[in-house]
PDB file of C-alpha atoms in Angstrom:
ATOM      1  CA  MET X  17      99.278  90.518  48.300  1.00 43.00           C
ATOM      2  CA  TYR X  18      99.943  94.278  48.112  1.00 39.00           C
ATOM      3  CA  VAL X  19     102.656  94.031  50.819  1.00 39.00           C
ATOM      4  CA  SER X  20     104.272  91.197  48.883  1.00 39.00           C
ATOM      5  CA  ARG X  21     104.601  93.369  45.743  1.00 40.00           C
ATOM      6  CA  ILE X  22     106.130  96.241  47.702  1.00 42.00           C
ATOM      7  CA  PHE X  23     108.570  93.878  49.413  1.00 38.00           C
ATOM      8  CA  THR X  24     109.526  92.351  46.048  1.00 37.00           C
ATOM      9  CA  PHE X  25     110.122  95.808  44.550  1.00 39.00           C
ATOM     10  CA  ILE X  26     112.249  96.928  47.514  1.00 41.00           C
ATOM     11  CA  LEU X  27     114.247  93.707  47.424  1.00 38.00           C
ATOM     12  CA  ALA X  28     114.878  93.990  43.669  1.00 43.00           C
ATOM     13  CA  PHE X  29     115.836  97.654  44.015  1.00 40.00           C
ATOM     14  CA  SER X  30     118.270  96.859  46.865  1.00 42.00           C
ATOM     15  CA  LEU X  31     119.857  93.987  44.957  1.00 40.00           C
ATOM     16  CA  SER X  32     120.459  96.225  41.946  1.00 40.00           C
ATOM     17  CA  PHE X  33     122.576  98.546  44.109  1.00 41.00           C
ATOM     18  CA  LEU X  34     124.405  95.562  45.582  1.00 38.00           C
ATOM     19  CA  SER X  35     125.301  94.276  42.132  1.00 38.00           C
ATOM     20  CA  LEU X  36     126.575  97.732  41.122  1.00 37.00           C
ATOM     21  CA  ASN X  37     128.860  97.799  44.167  1.00 40.00           C
ATOM     22  CA  LEU X  38     130.182  94.318  43.409  1.00 40.00           C
ATOM     23  CA  TYR X  39     130.957  95.301  39.830  1.00 43.00           C
ATOM     24  CA  ALA X  40     132.702  98.507  40.881  1.00 46.00           C
ATOM     25  CA  SER X  41     135.135  96.659  43.158  1.00 47.00           C
ATOM     26  CA  THR X  42     136.482  94.250  40.525  1.00 60.00           C
ATOM     27  CA  SER X  43     139.609  96.352  40.006  1.00 74.00           C
ATOM     28  CA  LYS X  44     141.043  95.138  43.328  1.00 85.00           C
ATOM     29  CA  LEU X  45     142.431  91.660  43.825  1.00 85.00           C
ATOM     30  CA  GLY X  46     142.953  90.039  47.201  1.00 88.00           C
ATOM     31  CA  TYR X  47     146.113  87.945  47.136  1.00 91.00           C
ATOM     32  CA  SER X  48     147.971  85.948  49.739  1.00 92.00           C
ATOM     33  CA  GLY X  49     150.974  83.700  49.679  1.00 92.00           C
ATOM     34  CA  ARG X  50     153.884  82.349  51.660  1.00 92.00           C
ATOM     35  CA  LEU X  51     157.497  83.309  51.112  1.00 92.00           C
ATOM     36  CA  VAL X  52     160.134  80.722  51.991  1.00 91.00           C
ATOM     37  CA  LEU X  53     163.843  80.479  51.378  1.00 88.00           C
ATOM     38  CA  SER X  54     165.278  77.683  49.230  1.00 88.00           C
ATOM     39  CA  ASN X  55     165.859  75.608  52.398  1.00 92.00           C
ATOM     40  CA  GLY X  56     162.168  75.916  53.399  1.00 90.00           C
ATOM     41  CA  THR X  57     162.682  78.503  56.137  1.00 93.00           C
ATOM     42  CA  PRO X  58     159.940  81.177  56.129  1.00 93.00           C
ATOM     43  CA  VAL X  59     161.011  84.697  55.165  1.00 92.00           C
ATOM     44  CA  THR X  60     160.813  87.163  58.079  1.00 93.00           C
ATOM     45  CA  GLY X  61     160.540  90.932  58.391  1.00 94.00           C
ATOM     46  CA  THR X  62     158.498  93.360  56.326  1.00 96.00           C
ATOM     47  CA  PRO X  63     159.737  93.088  52.739  1.00 96.00           C
ATOM     48  CA  ASN X  64     158.899  95.358  49.828  1.00 97.00           C
ATOM     49  CA  LEU X  65     157.058  93.117  47.365  1.00 96.00           C
ATOM     50  CA  LYS X  66     156.539  93.683  43.649  1.00 96.00           C
ATOM     51  CA  PHE X  67     153.605  91.905  41.994  1.00 95.00           C
ATOM     52  CA  ASP X  68     153.752  91.367  38.216  1.00 94.00           C
ATOM     53  CA  LEU X  69     150.878  90.030  36.081  1.00 93.00           C
ATOM     54  CA  TYR X  70     151.503  87.875  33.010  1.00 92.00           C
ATOM     55  CA  TYR X  71     149.584  85.647  30.647  1.00 91.00           C
ATOM     56  CA  SER X  72     150.658  82.023  31.113  1.00 89.00           C
ATOM     57  CA  ASN X  73     152.030  81.553  27.578  1.00 86.00           C
ATOM     58  CA  ASP X  74     153.863  84.905  27.512  1.00 85.00           C
ATOM     59  CA  LEU X  75     155.869  85.053  30.752  1.00 83.00           C
ATOM     60  CA  PRO X  76     158.523  87.475  29.454  1.00 84.00           C
ATOM     61  CA  THR X  77     155.876  90.207  28.948  1.00 90.00           C
ATOM     62  CA  VAL X  78     154.706  91.996  32.099  1.00 93.00           C
ATOM     63  CA  ILE X  79     151.078  93.140  31.701  1.00 94.00           C
ATOM     64  CA  ALA X  80     150.766  95.074  34.971  1.00 94.00           C
ATOM     65  CA  THR X  81     152.907  95.718  38.015  1.00 95.00           C
ATOM     66  CA  GLN X  82     152.477  97.061  41.534  1.00 96.00           C
ATOM     67  CA  THR X  83     154.909  97.365  44.447  1.00 97.00           C
ATOM     68  CA  ILE X  84     153.760  97.319  48.063  1.00 97.00           C
ATOM     69  CA  ASN X  85     156.305  98.387  50.677  1.00 97.00           C
ATOM     70  CA  SER X  86     156.705  96.940  54.176  1.00 97.00           C
ATOM     71  CA  VAL X  87     154.378  93.945  53.765  1.00 96.00           C
ATOM     72  CA  PRO X  88     153.908  92.263  57.166  1.00 96.00           C
ATOM     73  CA  LEU X  89     154.705  88.537  57.307  1.00 95.00           C
ATOM     74  CA  SER X  90     153.607  85.906  59.800  1.00 95.00           C
ATOM     75  CA  ASN X  91     155.598  82.690  59.393  1.00 95.00           C
ATOM     76  CA  GLY X  92     156.278  83.893  55.844  1.00 93.00           C
ATOM     77  CA  ILE X  93     152.552  84.337  55.078  1.00 94.00           C
ATOM     78  CA  TYR X  94     151.224  87.630  53.722  1.00 95.00           C
ATOM     79  CA  THR X  95     147.901  88.980  52.503  1.00 95.00           C
ATOM     80  CA  VAL X  96     147.672  92.058  50.301  1.00 96.00           C
ATOM     81  CA  GLU X  97     145.066  93.951  48.330  1.00 94.00           C
ATOM     82  CA  LEU X  98     146.323  94.619  44.825  1.00 93.00           C
ATOM     83  CA  ASP X  99     144.907  97.692  43.128  1.00 94.00           C
ATOM     84  CA  PHE X 100     146.648  97.868  39.774  1.00 92.00           C
ATOM     85  CA  ASP X 101     144.100 100.416  38.487  1.00 92.00           C
ATOM     86  CA  ASN X 102     144.967 103.062  41.087  1.00 91.00           C
ATOM     87  CA  LEU X 103     148.365 102.083  42.497  1.00 92.00           C
ATOM     88  CA  GLY X 104     150.023 100.089  39.729  1.00 93.00           C
ATOM     89  CA  SER X 105     150.961 100.484  36.101  1.00 92.00           C
ATOM     90  CA  PHE X 106     149.985  98.688  32.895  1.00 93.00           C
ATOM     91  CA  ALA X 107     151.746  97.742  29.676  1.00 92.00           C
ATOM     92  CA  PRO X 108     150.689 100.054  26.800  1.00 91.00           C
ATOM     93  CA  LEU X 109     148.072  97.632  25.414  1.00 90.00           C
ATOM     94  CA  TYR X 110     146.046  97.613  28.658  1.00 92.00           C
ATOM     95  CA  SER X 111     144.201 100.298  30.581  1.00 91.00           C
ATOM     96  CA  SER X 112     142.674  98.507  33.577  1.00 91.00           C
ATOM     97  CA  THR X 113     142.444  95.215  35.459  1.00 89.00           C
ATOM     98  CA  ALA X 114     139.097  94.562  33.759  1.00 89.00           C
ATOM     99  CA  ASP X 115     140.785  95.103  30.377  1.00 90.00           C
ATOM    100  CA  VAL X 116     143.514  92.581  31.282  1.00 90.00           C
ATOM    101  CA  ILE X 117     140.915  90.013  32.360  1.00 88.00           C
ATOM    102  CA  ASP X 118     138.758  90.600  29.258  1.00 90.00           C
ATOM    103  CA  LYS X 119     141.771  90.037  26.974  1.00 90.00           C
ATOM    104  CA  ILE X 120     143.009  86.730  28.444  1.00 90.00           C
ATOM    105  CA  PRO X 121     143.904  84.711  25.331  1.00 89.00           C
ATOM    106  CA  SER X 122     142.051  81.448  24.767  1.00 90.00           C
ATOM    107  CA  GLY X 123     143.691  78.549  26.588  1.00 90.00           C
ATOM    108  CA  GLN X 124     145.776  80.788  28.850  1.00 90.00           C
ATOM    109  CA  THR X 125     145.525  81.915  32.458  1.00 90.00           C
ATOM    110  CA  LEU X 126     146.434  85.057  34.350  1.00 91.00           C
ATOM    111  CA  VAL X 127     149.638  84.503  36.314  1.00 91.00           C
ATOM    112  CA  ILE X 128     151.255  86.513  39.098  1.00 92.00           C
ATOM    113  CA  ARG X 129     154.898  86.608  40.148  1.00 93.00           C
ATOM    114  CA  VAL X 130     156.039  88.019  43.455  1.00 94.00           C
ATOM    115  CA  THR X 131     159.495  89.548  43.814  1.00 94.00           C
ATOM    116  CA  ASP X 132     161.082  90.763  47.046  1.00 94.00           C
ATOM    117  CA  VAL X 133     162.655  94.095  46.035  1.00 95.00           C
ATOM    118  CA  THR X 134     163.723  95.160  49.532  1.00 94.00           C
ATOM    119  CA  ASP X 135     167.348  95.041  48.370  1.00 92.00           C
ATOM    120  CA  ILE X 136     166.919  96.492  44.877  1.00 87.00           C
ATOM    121  CA  GLY X 137     170.458  95.370  43.979  1.00 88.00           C
ATOM    122  CA  SER X 138     169.573  91.735  44.741  1.00 90.00           C
ATOM    123  CA  PRO X 139     165.859  91.132  44.128  1.00 90.00           C
ATOM    124  CA  VAL X 140     164.502  87.681  45.014  1.00 90.00           C
ATOM    125  CA  ALA X 141     161.844  86.353  42.615  1.00 89.00           C
ATOM    126  CA  TYR X 142     159.422  83.650  43.682  1.00 86.00           C
ATOM    127  CA  ASP X 143     157.472  81.156  41.567  1.00 79.00           C
ATOM    128  CA  TYR X 144     154.664  82.080  39.217  1.00 80.00           C
ATOM    129  CA  GLN X 145     151.133  81.308  40.446  1.00 83.00           C
ATOM    130  CA  ASN X 146     147.941  81.025  38.385  1.00 81.00           C
ATOM    131  CA  ILE X 147     145.361  83.437  39.762  1.00 79.00           C
ATOM    132  CA  LEU X 148     142.654  83.385  37.103  1.00 66.00           C
ATOM    133  CA  ALA X 149     141.863  80.710  34.557  1.00 55.00           C
TER     134      ALA X 149
END
């Protein structure tokens, strides 16, 4: 019985640290997608990609943005870690990713748009995708 109480205390103590670590990492978003040309051919190379966050009913207003250079593609597929808090920028009304998520208006979703800005004179924007409802 005594060992059981000690084990329970240690387990609870350990889980409290685990939950703190999970909370602290919420500023980063894992995101993956596939870039294809209008004819369905996958994009190749290592493009510079800009990621913009919007609310679904206010697409003209960018909430946050981050650009990642030289993103590797495999058959047009990429995976990135977005860190708007440390590597991006926010519109004046927002101060962090958590702030953006907390302020999602009722009935709306958080939307991301990816733009290939490798050739800054001719950026290629891809479709909007819901990332958080």
